[in-house]
Amino acid sequence: SYEKSGEASTRSAYGQGIREGESSVYRKGNIVAKIMYQQGKKNGLGHFYDTDGNLINVISFQNDQKHGEMKSFNESGNLTRIQTFVQNKKHGPTISFYPSGAVMQKTDYENDQKHGPMVTYNLQGEEIQIAHYSRGKLVEPTAIIHPILGVQYT
């Protein structure tokens, strides 16, 4: 397909009338996505870019759904988050990172809901907050860990 300016907005390969292989999407001449297709469905890795061409997400697809890891990046190219999906739902660990690359937070998901511990870390890798979830609901007071005051609950 084409934009009004005549620039291609989508470039895809087809086999027997079905999208097959890499499909690239452009806006105003800049690439915004590269997605792999098998038998007309997203399968494999999809790469997504901001308007400046910086990679912002790499998503694993299976049968047109997010399935596996999704990695997110900031404009400097640093990894900011890794999320795990099963059939388009968050399921498994999600890890967020500080710009330095240190782990900021770990959260577990089950069927698209927080389930299990959610632990927040300071830049030195020390636990500073712990919350426990069950099927998306906070099940006990959140522990705030302070180096001087000790553990406090909210």
Short mmCIF file of N, CA and C in Angstrom, two decimals:
data_model
loop_
_atom_site.label_atom_id
_atom_site.label_comp_id
_atom_site.label_asym_id
_atom_site.label_seq_id
_atom_site.Cartn_x
_atom_site.Cartn_y
_atom_site.Cartn_z
N SER A 1 0.84 -1.18 0.00
CA SER A 1 0.00 0.00 0.00
C SER A 1 0.88 1.24 0.00
N TYR A 2 0.27 2.39 -0.35
CA TYR A 2 1.05 3.61 -0.51
C TYR A 2 0.41 4.77 0.22
N GLU A 3 1.26 5.70 0.69
CA GLU A 3 0.78 6.95 1.27
C GLU A 3 0.46 7.90 0.13
N LYS A 4 -0.24 9.00 0.42
CA LYS A 4 -0.60 9.98 -0.60
C LYS A 4 0.62 10.52 -1.33
N SER A 5 1.74 10.59 -0.63
CA SER A 5 2.97 11.10 -1.24
C SER A 5 3.55 10.12 -2.25
N GLY A 6 3.00 8.91 -2.30
CA GLY A 6 3.52 7.90 -3.20
C GLY A 6 4.54 6.99 -2.56
N GLU A 7 4.92 7.28 -1.31
CA GLU A 7 5.88 6.42 -0.61
C GLU A 7 5.18 5.17 -0.11
N ALA A 8 5.86 4.05 -0.18
CA ALA A 8 5.27 2.80 0.32
C ALA A 8 5.06 2.90 1.82
N SER A 9 3.88 2.49 2.30
CA SER A 9 3.63 2.48 3.74
C SER A 9 3.75 1.06 4.28
N THR A 10 3.54 0.06 3.42
CA THR A 10 3.73 -1.33 3.83
C THR A 10 4.36 -2.10 2.67
N ARG A 11 5.39 -2.86 3.01
CA ARG A 11 6.01 -3.74 2.01
C ARG A 11 5.95 -5.15 2.56
N SER A 12 5.27 -6.01 1.87
CA SER A 12 5.10 -7.39 2.33
C SER A 12 5.32 -8.35 1.18
N ALA A 13 5.79 -9.53 1.55
CA ALA A 13 5.90 -10.62 0.57
C ALA A 13 4.67 -11.50 0.70
N TYR A 14 4.21 -11.99 -0.43
CA TYR A 14 3.02 -12.86 -0.43
C TYR A 14 3.35 -14.15 -1.17
N GLY A 15 2.76 -15.22 -0.67
CA GLY A 15 2.84 -16.51 -1.34
C GLY A 15 1.43 -17.07 -1.44
N GLN A 16 0.96 -17.30 -2.62
CA GLN A 16 -0.41 -17.80 -2.85
C GLN A 16 -1.45 -16.90 -2.20
N GLY A 17 -1.22 -15.57 -2.29
CA GLY A 17 -2.18 -14.60 -1.77
C GLY A 17 -2.15 -14.42 -0.27
N ILE A 18 -1.21 -15.05 0.41
CA ILE A 18 -1.12 -14.96 1.88
C ILE A 18 0.21 -14.31 2.24
N ARG A 19 0.17 -13.38 3.20
CA ARG A 19 1.39 -12.71 3.65
C ARG A 19 2.35 -13.75 4.19
N GLU A 20 3.61 -13.68 3.71
CA GLU A 20 4.63 -14.68 4.08
C GLU A 20 5.98 -14.00 4.13
N GLY A 21 6.70 -14.17 5.24
CA GLY A 21 8.02 -13.56 5.38
C GLY A 21 7.94 -12.20 6.05
N GLU A 22 8.95 -11.38 5.80
CA GLU A 22 9.03 -10.09 6.49
C GLU A 22 8.10 -9.05 5.86
N SER A 23 7.41 -8.33 6.73
CA SER A 23 6.56 -7.21 6.33
C SER A 23 7.11 -5.97 7.00
N SER A 24 7.33 -4.91 6.23
CA SER A 24 7.86 -3.67 6.77
C SER A 24 6.81 -2.57 6.65
N VAL A 25 6.67 -1.78 7.71
CA VAL A 25 5.69 -0.70 7.74
C VAL A 25 6.44 0.62 7.87
N TYR A 26 6.04 1.60 7.05
CA TYR A 26 6.70 2.90 7.02
C TYR A 26 5.68 4.01 7.27
N ARG A 27 6.14 5.07 7.91
CA ARG A 27 5.35 6.30 8.05
C ARG A 27 6.25 7.45 7.64
N LYS A 28 5.76 8.25 6.71
CA LYS A 28 6.52 9.39 6.21
C LYS A 28 7.92 8.97 5.78
N GLY A 29 8.01 7.79 5.21
CA GLY A 29 9.27 7.28 4.71
C GLY A 29 10.17 6.62 5.73
N ASN A 30 9.78 6.66 7.00
CA ASN A 30 10.61 6.05 8.05
C ASN A 30 10.01 4.72 8.49
N ILE A 31 10.87 3.75 8.69
CA ILE A 31 10.39 2.44 9.14
C ILE A 31 9.85 2.53 10.56
N VAL A 32 8.70 1.93 10.80
CA VAL A 32 8.13 1.89 12.15
C VAL A 32 7.95 0.46 12.64
N ALA A 33 7.97 -0.51 11.73
CA ALA A 33 7.83 -1.91 12.15
C ALA A 33 8.36 -2.87 11.08
N LYS A 34 8.96 -3.95 11.56
CA LYS A 34 9.32 -5.11 10.72
C LYS A 34 8.78 -6.33 11.44
N ILE A 35 7.89 -7.06 10.78
CA ILE A 35 7.22 -8.19 11.43
C ILE A 35 7.31 -9.41 10.52
N MET A 36 7.59 -10.55 11.12
CA MET A 36 7.65 -11.80 10.35
C MET A 36 6.27 -12.46 10.32
N TYR A 37 5.93 -12.96 9.14
CA TYR A 37 4.65 -13.65 8.94
C TYR A 37 4.87 -15.06 8.42
N GLN A 38 4.02 -15.97 8.87
CA GLN A 38 3.94 -17.32 8.32
C GLN A 38 2.46 -17.63 8.10
N GLN A 39 2.12 -17.99 6.90
CA GLN A 39 0.75 -18.33 6.54
C GLN A 39 -0.23 -17.24 6.93
N GLY A 40 0.17 -15.97 6.72
CA GLY A 40 -0.71 -14.83 6.96
C GLY A 40 -0.81 -14.37 8.39
N LYS A 41 -0.09 -15.00 9.31
CA LYS A 41 -0.14 -14.63 10.72
C LYS A 41 1.24 -14.21 11.21
N LYS A 42 1.24 -13.27 12.19
CA LYS A 42 2.51 -12.87 12.80
C LYS A 42 3.10 -14.08 13.51
N ASN A 43 4.30 -14.45 13.12
CA ASN A 43 5.04 -15.55 13.75
C ASN A 43 6.51 -15.20 13.72
N GLY A 44 7.13 -15.23 14.87
CA GLY A 44 8.53 -14.85 14.96
C GLY A 44 8.64 -13.48 15.58
N LEU A 45 9.74 -12.81 15.32
CA LEU A 45 10.00 -11.53 15.96
C LEU A 45 9.44 -10.36 15.17
N GLY A 46 8.89 -9.39 15.93
CA GLY A 46 8.48 -8.12 15.36
C GLY A 46 9.37 -7.04 15.97
N HIS A 47 9.88 -6.16 15.14
CA HIS A 47 10.72 -5.05 15.59
C HIS A 47 9.95 -3.76 15.35
N PHE A 48 9.85 -2.91 16.38
CA PHE A 48 9.07 -1.68 16.30
C PHE A 48 9.97 -0.50 16.63
N TYR A 49 9.79 0.60 15.87
CA TYR A 49 10.69 1.75 15.93
C TYR A 49 9.91 3.03 16.20
N ASP A 50 10.58 4.01 16.84
CA ASP A 50 9.95 5.32 17.01
C ASP A 50 10.14 6.13 15.73
N THR A 51 9.63 7.36 15.73
CA THR A 51 9.67 8.18 14.51
C THR A 51 11.09 8.57 14.10
N ASP A 52 12.05 8.45 15.02
CA ASP A 52 13.45 8.74 14.69
C ASP A 52 14.21 7.50 14.24
N GLY A 53 13.52 6.36 14.16
CA GLY A 53 14.16 5.12 13.73
C GLY A 53 14.83 4.33 14.83
N ASN A 54 14.63 4.74 16.10
CA ASN A 54 15.21 4.00 17.22
C ASN A 54 14.35 2.79 17.56
N LEU A 55 14.98 1.67 17.77
CA LEU A 55 14.27 0.45 18.16
C LEU A 55 13.65 0.67 19.54
N ILE A 56 12.33 0.42 19.67
CA ILE A 56 11.67 0.60 20.96
C ILE A 56 11.11 -0.71 21.53
N ASN A 57 10.76 -1.67 20.66
CA ASN A 57 10.25 -2.95 21.13
C ASN A 57 10.66 -4.07 20.19
N VAL A 58 10.97 -5.21 20.77
CA VAL A 58 11.13 -6.46 20.01
C VAL A 58 10.15 -7.43 20.66
N ILE A 59 9.22 -7.91 19.86
CA ILE A 59 8.14 -8.75 20.39
C ILE A 59 8.13 -10.09 19.67
N SER A 60 8.02 -11.16 20.45
CA SER A 60 7.89 -12.50 19.89
C SER A 60 6.40 -12.79 19.66
N PHE A 61 6.08 -13.24 18.45
CA PHE A 61 4.69 -13.56 18.10
C PHE A 61 4.56 -15.04 17.75
N GLN A 62 3.39 -15.58 18.03
CA GLN A 62 3.03 -16.92 17.61
C GLN A 62 1.54 -16.90 17.27
N ASN A 63 1.20 -17.27 16.05
CA ASN A 63 -0.19 -17.29 15.60
C ASN A 63 -0.91 -15.96 15.85
N ASP A 64 -0.26 -14.84 15.48
CA ASP A 64 -0.84 -13.50 15.58
C ASP A 64 -0.96 -12.97 17.00
N GLN A 65 -0.36 -13.63 17.97
CA GLN A 65 -0.44 -13.18 19.36
C GLN A 65 0.95 -13.02 19.94
N LYS A 66 1.09 -12.08 20.90
CA LYS A 66 2.35 -11.98 21.63
C LYS A 66 2.52 -13.28 22.39
N HIS A 67 3.68 -13.89 22.20
CA HIS A 67 3.94 -15.18 22.85
C HIS A 67 5.45 -15.31 23.01
N GLY A 68 5.90 -15.25 24.25
CA GLY A 68 7.34 -15.25 24.52
C GLY A 68 7.73 -13.89 25.05
N GLU A 69 8.96 -13.49 24.81
CA GLU A 69 9.47 -12.24 25.38
C GLU A 69 9.15 -11.02 24.54
N MET A 70 8.90 -9.92 25.24
CA MET A 70 8.86 -8.60 24.64
C MET A 70 9.92 -7.78 25.34
N LYS A 71 10.84 -7.23 24.56
CA LYS A 71 11.89 -6.37 25.12
C LYS A 71 11.62 -4.94 24.68
N SER A 72 11.72 -4.01 25.66
CA SER A 72 11.50 -2.60 25.38
C SER A 72 12.79 -1.83 25.63
N PHE A 73 13.00 -0.78 24.81
CA PHE A 73 14.24 -0.01 24.86
C PHE A 73 13.92 1.48 24.92
N ASN A 74 14.81 2.27 25.54
CA ASN A 74 14.63 3.72 25.52
C ASN A 74 15.30 4.30 24.28
N GLU A 75 15.20 5.62 24.11
CA GLU A 75 15.73 6.27 22.91
C GLU A 75 17.24 6.14 22.78
N SER A 76 17.92 5.83 23.88
CA SER A 76 19.37 5.62 23.83
C SER A 76 19.74 4.18 23.49
N GLY A 77 18.72 3.32 23.37
CA GLY A 77 18.97 1.92 23.04
C GLY A 77 19.15 1.02 24.24
N ASN A 78 18.98 1.56 25.45
CA ASN A 78 19.12 0.76 26.66
C ASN A 78 17.86 -0.05 26.92
N LEU A 79 18.04 -1.27 27.35
CA LEU A 79 16.93 -2.14 27.70
C LEU A 79 16.20 -1.57 28.91
N THR A 80 14.87 -1.40 28.81
CA THR A 80 14.10 -0.86 29.93
C THR A 80 13.16 -1.89 30.55
N ARG A 81 12.76 -2.92 29.77
CA ARG A 81 11.82 -3.91 30.31
C ARG A 81 11.86 -5.19 29.47
N ILE A 82 11.71 -6.29 30.18
CA ILE A 82 11.49 -7.59 29.55
C ILE A 82 10.19 -8.13 30.13
N GLN A 83 9.24 -8.44 29.27
CA GLN A 83 7.97 -9.01 29.70
C GLN A 83 7.78 -10.34 28.99
N THR A 84 7.11 -11.26 29.68
CA THR A 84 6.82 -12.57 29.10
C THR A 84 5.32 -12.67 28.84
N PHE A 85 4.98 -13.14 27.64
CA PHE A 85 3.58 -13.30 27.25
C PHE A 85 3.28 -14.74 26.87
N VAL A 86 2.06 -15.16 27.14
CA VAL A 86 1.53 -16.43 26.66
C VAL A 86 0.16 -16.11 26.05
N GLN A 87 0.02 -16.36 24.77
CA GLN A 87 -1.22 -16.11 24.04
C GLN A 87 -1.78 -14.72 24.31
N ASN A 88 -0.94 -13.71 24.14
CA ASN A 88 -1.31 -12.30 24.22
C ASN A 88 -1.54 -11.78 25.64
N LYS A 89 -1.26 -12.58 26.66
CA LYS A 89 -1.45 -12.16 28.04
C LYS A 89 -0.11 -12.20 28.76
N LYS A 90 0.10 -11.21 29.66
CA LYS A 90 1.31 -11.24 30.48
C LYS A 90 1.24 -12.49 31.35
N HIS A 91 2.30 -13.28 31.28
CA HIS A 91 2.33 -14.53 32.04
C HIS A 91 3.79 -14.90 32.27
N GLY A 92 4.20 -14.83 33.52
CA GLY A 92 5.61 -15.08 33.85
C GLY A 92 6.25 -13.79 34.31
N PRO A 93 7.58 -13.76 34.32
CA PRO A 93 8.28 -12.60 34.88
C PRO A 93 8.25 -11.37 33.99
N THR A 94 8.18 -10.21 34.63
CA THR A 94 8.42 -8.92 33.99
C THR A 94 9.53 -8.26 34.79
N ILE A 95 10.56 -7.81 34.10
CA ILE A 95 11.70 -7.17 34.75
C ILE A 95 11.88 -5.79 34.14
N SER A 96 11.91 -4.76 35.00
CA SER A 96 12.17 -3.38 34.57
C SER A 96 13.57 -2.99 35.00
N PHE A 97 14.20 -2.13 34.19
CA PHE A 97 15.59 -1.75 34.42
C PHE A 97 15.75 -0.24 34.54
N TYR A 98 16.70 0.17 35.39
CA TYR A 98 17.13 1.56 35.43
C TYR A 98 17.92 1.86 34.16
N PRO A 99 18.07 3.14 33.79
CA PRO A 99 18.89 3.48 32.61
C PRO A 99 20.32 2.92 32.68
N SER A 100 20.83 2.71 33.90
CA SER A 100 22.18 2.16 34.08
C SER A 100 22.25 0.68 33.71
N GLY A 101 21.07 0.03 33.61
CA GLY A 101 21.04 -1.40 33.34
C GLY A 101 20.75 -2.23 34.57
N ALA A 102 20.81 -1.61 35.76
CA ALA A 102 20.50 -2.33 37.00
C ALA A 102 19.00 -2.65 37.05
N VAL A 103 18.68 -3.78 37.66
CA VAL A 103 17.28 -4.18 37.79
C VAL A 103 16.56 -3.22 38.73
N MET A 104 15.42 -2.70 38.28
CA MET A 104 14.61 -1.79 39.08
C MET A 104 13.46 -2.53 39.78
N GLN A 105 12.83 -3.47 39.03
CA GLN A 105 11.68 -4.16 39.60
C GLN A 105 11.47 -5.50 38.91
N LYS A 106 11.05 -6.48 39.71
CA LYS A 106 10.66 -7.79 39.19
C LYS A 106 9.23 -8.06 39.63
N THR A 107 8.41 -8.44 38.69
CA THR A 107 7.00 -8.73 38.96
C THR A 107 6.63 -10.00 38.21
N ASP A 108 5.86 -10.87 38.85
CA ASP A 108 5.36 -12.06 38.18
C ASP A 108 3.90 -11.85 37.81
N TYR A 109 3.53 -12.39 36.65
CA TYR A 109 2.15 -12.31 36.17
C TYR A 109 1.63 -13.71 35.89
N GLU A 110 0.35 -13.87 36.07
CA GLU A 110 -0.35 -15.09 35.70
C GLU A 110 -1.67 -14.67 35.06
N ASN A 111 -1.86 -15.07 33.81
CA ASN A 111 -3.10 -14.77 33.10
C ASN A 111 -3.40 -13.26 33.10
N ASP A 112 -2.37 -12.44 32.83
CA ASP A 112 -2.49 -10.99 32.70
C ASP A 112 -2.70 -10.25 34.02
N GLN A 113 -2.48 -10.92 35.15
CA GLN A 113 -2.63 -10.28 36.46
C GLN A 113 -1.36 -10.50 37.28
N LYS A 114 -1.03 -9.49 38.10
CA LYS A 114 0.11 -9.66 39.01
C LYS A 114 -0.19 -10.84 39.92
N HIS A 115 0.80 -11.71 40.06
CA HIS A 115 0.60 -12.90 40.88
C HIS A 115 1.95 -13.32 41.45
N GLY A 116 2.08 -13.19 42.78
CA GLY A 116 3.35 -13.49 43.42
C GLY A 116 4.03 -12.21 43.87
N PRO A 117 5.31 -12.29 44.19
CA PRO A 117 6.00 -11.10 44.71
C PRO A 117 6.30 -10.08 43.62
N MET A 118 6.21 -8.81 44.00
CA MET A 118 6.68 -7.70 43.18
C MET A 118 7.76 -7.02 44.01
N VAL A 119 8.99 -7.10 43.55
CA VAL A 119 10.13 -6.60 44.32
C VAL A 119 10.75 -5.41 43.58
N THR A 120 10.94 -4.31 44.32
CA THR A 120 11.58 -3.12 43.78
C THR A 120 12.96 -3.00 44.40
N TYR A 121 13.94 -2.61 43.57
CA TYR A 121 15.34 -2.52 43.99
C TYR A 121 15.86 -1.09 43.84
N ASN A 122 16.86 -0.74 44.64
CA ASN A 122 17.55 0.53 44.42
C ASN A 122 18.66 0.30 43.39
N LEU A 123 19.38 1.34 43.07
CA LEU A 123 20.43 1.22 42.06
C LEU A 123 21.56 0.28 42.45
N GLN A 124 21.71 0.03 43.75
CA GLN A 124 22.75 -0.88 44.23
C GLN A 124 22.29 -2.33 44.23
N GLY A 125 21.05 -2.58 43.82
CA GLY A 125 20.53 -3.94 43.77
C GLY A 125 19.93 -4.43 45.07
N GLU A 126 19.74 -3.53 46.03
CA GLU A 126 19.15 -3.91 47.32
C GLU A 126 17.63 -3.79 47.25
N GLU A 127 16.93 -4.74 47.85
CA GLU A 127 15.47 -4.69 47.88
C GLU A 127 15.03 -3.50 48.71
N ILE A 128 14.10 -2.70 48.16
CA ILE A 128 13.59 -1.55 48.90
C ILE A 128 12.07 -1.61 49.09
N GLN A 129 11.41 -2.49 48.35
CA GLN A 129 9.97 -2.65 48.52
C GLN A 129 9.56 -4.03 48.04
N ILE A 130 8.67 -4.67 48.82
CA ILE A 130 8.17 -5.99 48.44
C ILE A 130 6.65 -5.99 48.64
N ALA A 131 5.95 -6.36 47.59
CA ALA A 131 4.50 -6.49 47.65
C ALA A 131 4.13 -7.88 47.16
N HIS A 132 3.08 -8.46 47.70
CA HIS A 132 2.64 -9.79 47.28
C HIS A 132 1.24 -9.72 46.71
N TYR A 133 1.09 -10.33 45.53
CA TYR A 133 -0.18 -10.30 44.82
C TYR A 133 -0.70 -11.71 44.58
N SER A 134 -2.01 -11.80 44.53
CA SER A 134 -2.67 -13.04 44.13
C SER A 134 -3.79 -12.67 43.17
N ARG A 135 -3.66 -13.13 41.94
CA ARG A 135 -4.65 -12.86 40.89
C ARG A 135 -4.99 -11.37 40.78
N GLY A 136 -3.96 -10.53 40.83
CA GLY A 136 -4.12 -9.10 40.63
C GLY A 136 -4.43 -8.29 41.86
N LYS A 137 -4.62 -8.93 42.99
CA LYS A 137 -4.95 -8.20 44.21
C LYS A 137 -3.80 -8.27 45.22
N LEU A 138 -3.52 -7.13 45.83
CA LEU A 138 -2.52 -7.08 46.89
C LEU A 138 -3.04 -7.88 48.08
N VAL A 139 -2.29 -8.87 48.55
CA VAL A 139 -2.79 -9.79 49.57
C VAL A 139 -2.22 -9.56 50.97
N GLU A 140 -1.25 -8.68 51.08
CA GLU A 140 -0.72 -8.35 52.40
C GLU A 140 -0.08 -6.98 52.32
N PRO A 141 0.14 -6.35 53.46
CA PRO A 141 0.75 -5.02 53.42
C PRO A 141 2.10 -5.04 52.69
N THR A 142 2.39 -3.94 52.00
CA THR A 142 3.64 -3.80 51.28
C THR A 142 4.77 -3.50 52.25
N ALA A 143 5.87 -4.20 52.12
CA ALA A 143 7.04 -3.97 52.97
C ALA A 143 7.93 -2.92 52.31
N ILE A 144 8.20 -1.84 53.04
CA ILE A 144 9.15 -0.82 52.62
C ILE A 144 10.42 -1.05 53.44
N ILE A 145 11.54 -1.25 52.75
CA ILE A 145 12.79 -1.58 53.43
C ILE A 145 13.69 -0.35 53.41
N HIS A 146 13.98 0.18 54.59
CA HIS A 146 14.80 1.38 54.72
C HIS A 146 16.09 1.00 55.45
N PRO A 147 17.25 1.49 54.98
CA PRO A 147 18.52 1.07 55.59
C PRO A 147 18.67 1.48 57.06
N ILE A 148 18.01 2.55 57.46
CA ILE A 148 18.12 3.01 58.85
C ILE A 148 16.89 2.62 59.67
N LEU A 149 15.71 2.86 59.09
CA LEU A 149 14.47 2.61 59.82
C LEU A 149 14.04 1.15 59.80
N GLY A 150 14.64 0.35 58.97
CA GLY A 150 14.27 -1.07 58.88
C GLY A 150 13.03 -1.27 58.01
N VAL A 151 12.30 -2.33 58.29
CA VAL A 151 11.14 -2.67 57.48
C VAL A 151 9.90 -2.01 58.06
N GLN A 152 9.16 -1.34 57.19
CA GLN A 152 7.89 -0.74 57.56
C GLN A 152 6.83 -1.26 56.60
N TYR A 153 5.60 -1.36 57.07
CA TYR A 153 4.52 -1.90 56.24
C TYR A 153 3.48 -0.82 55.98
N THR A 154 3.00 -0.81 54.74
CA THR A 154 1.96 0.16 54.37
C THR A 154 0.67 -0.54 53.98
#
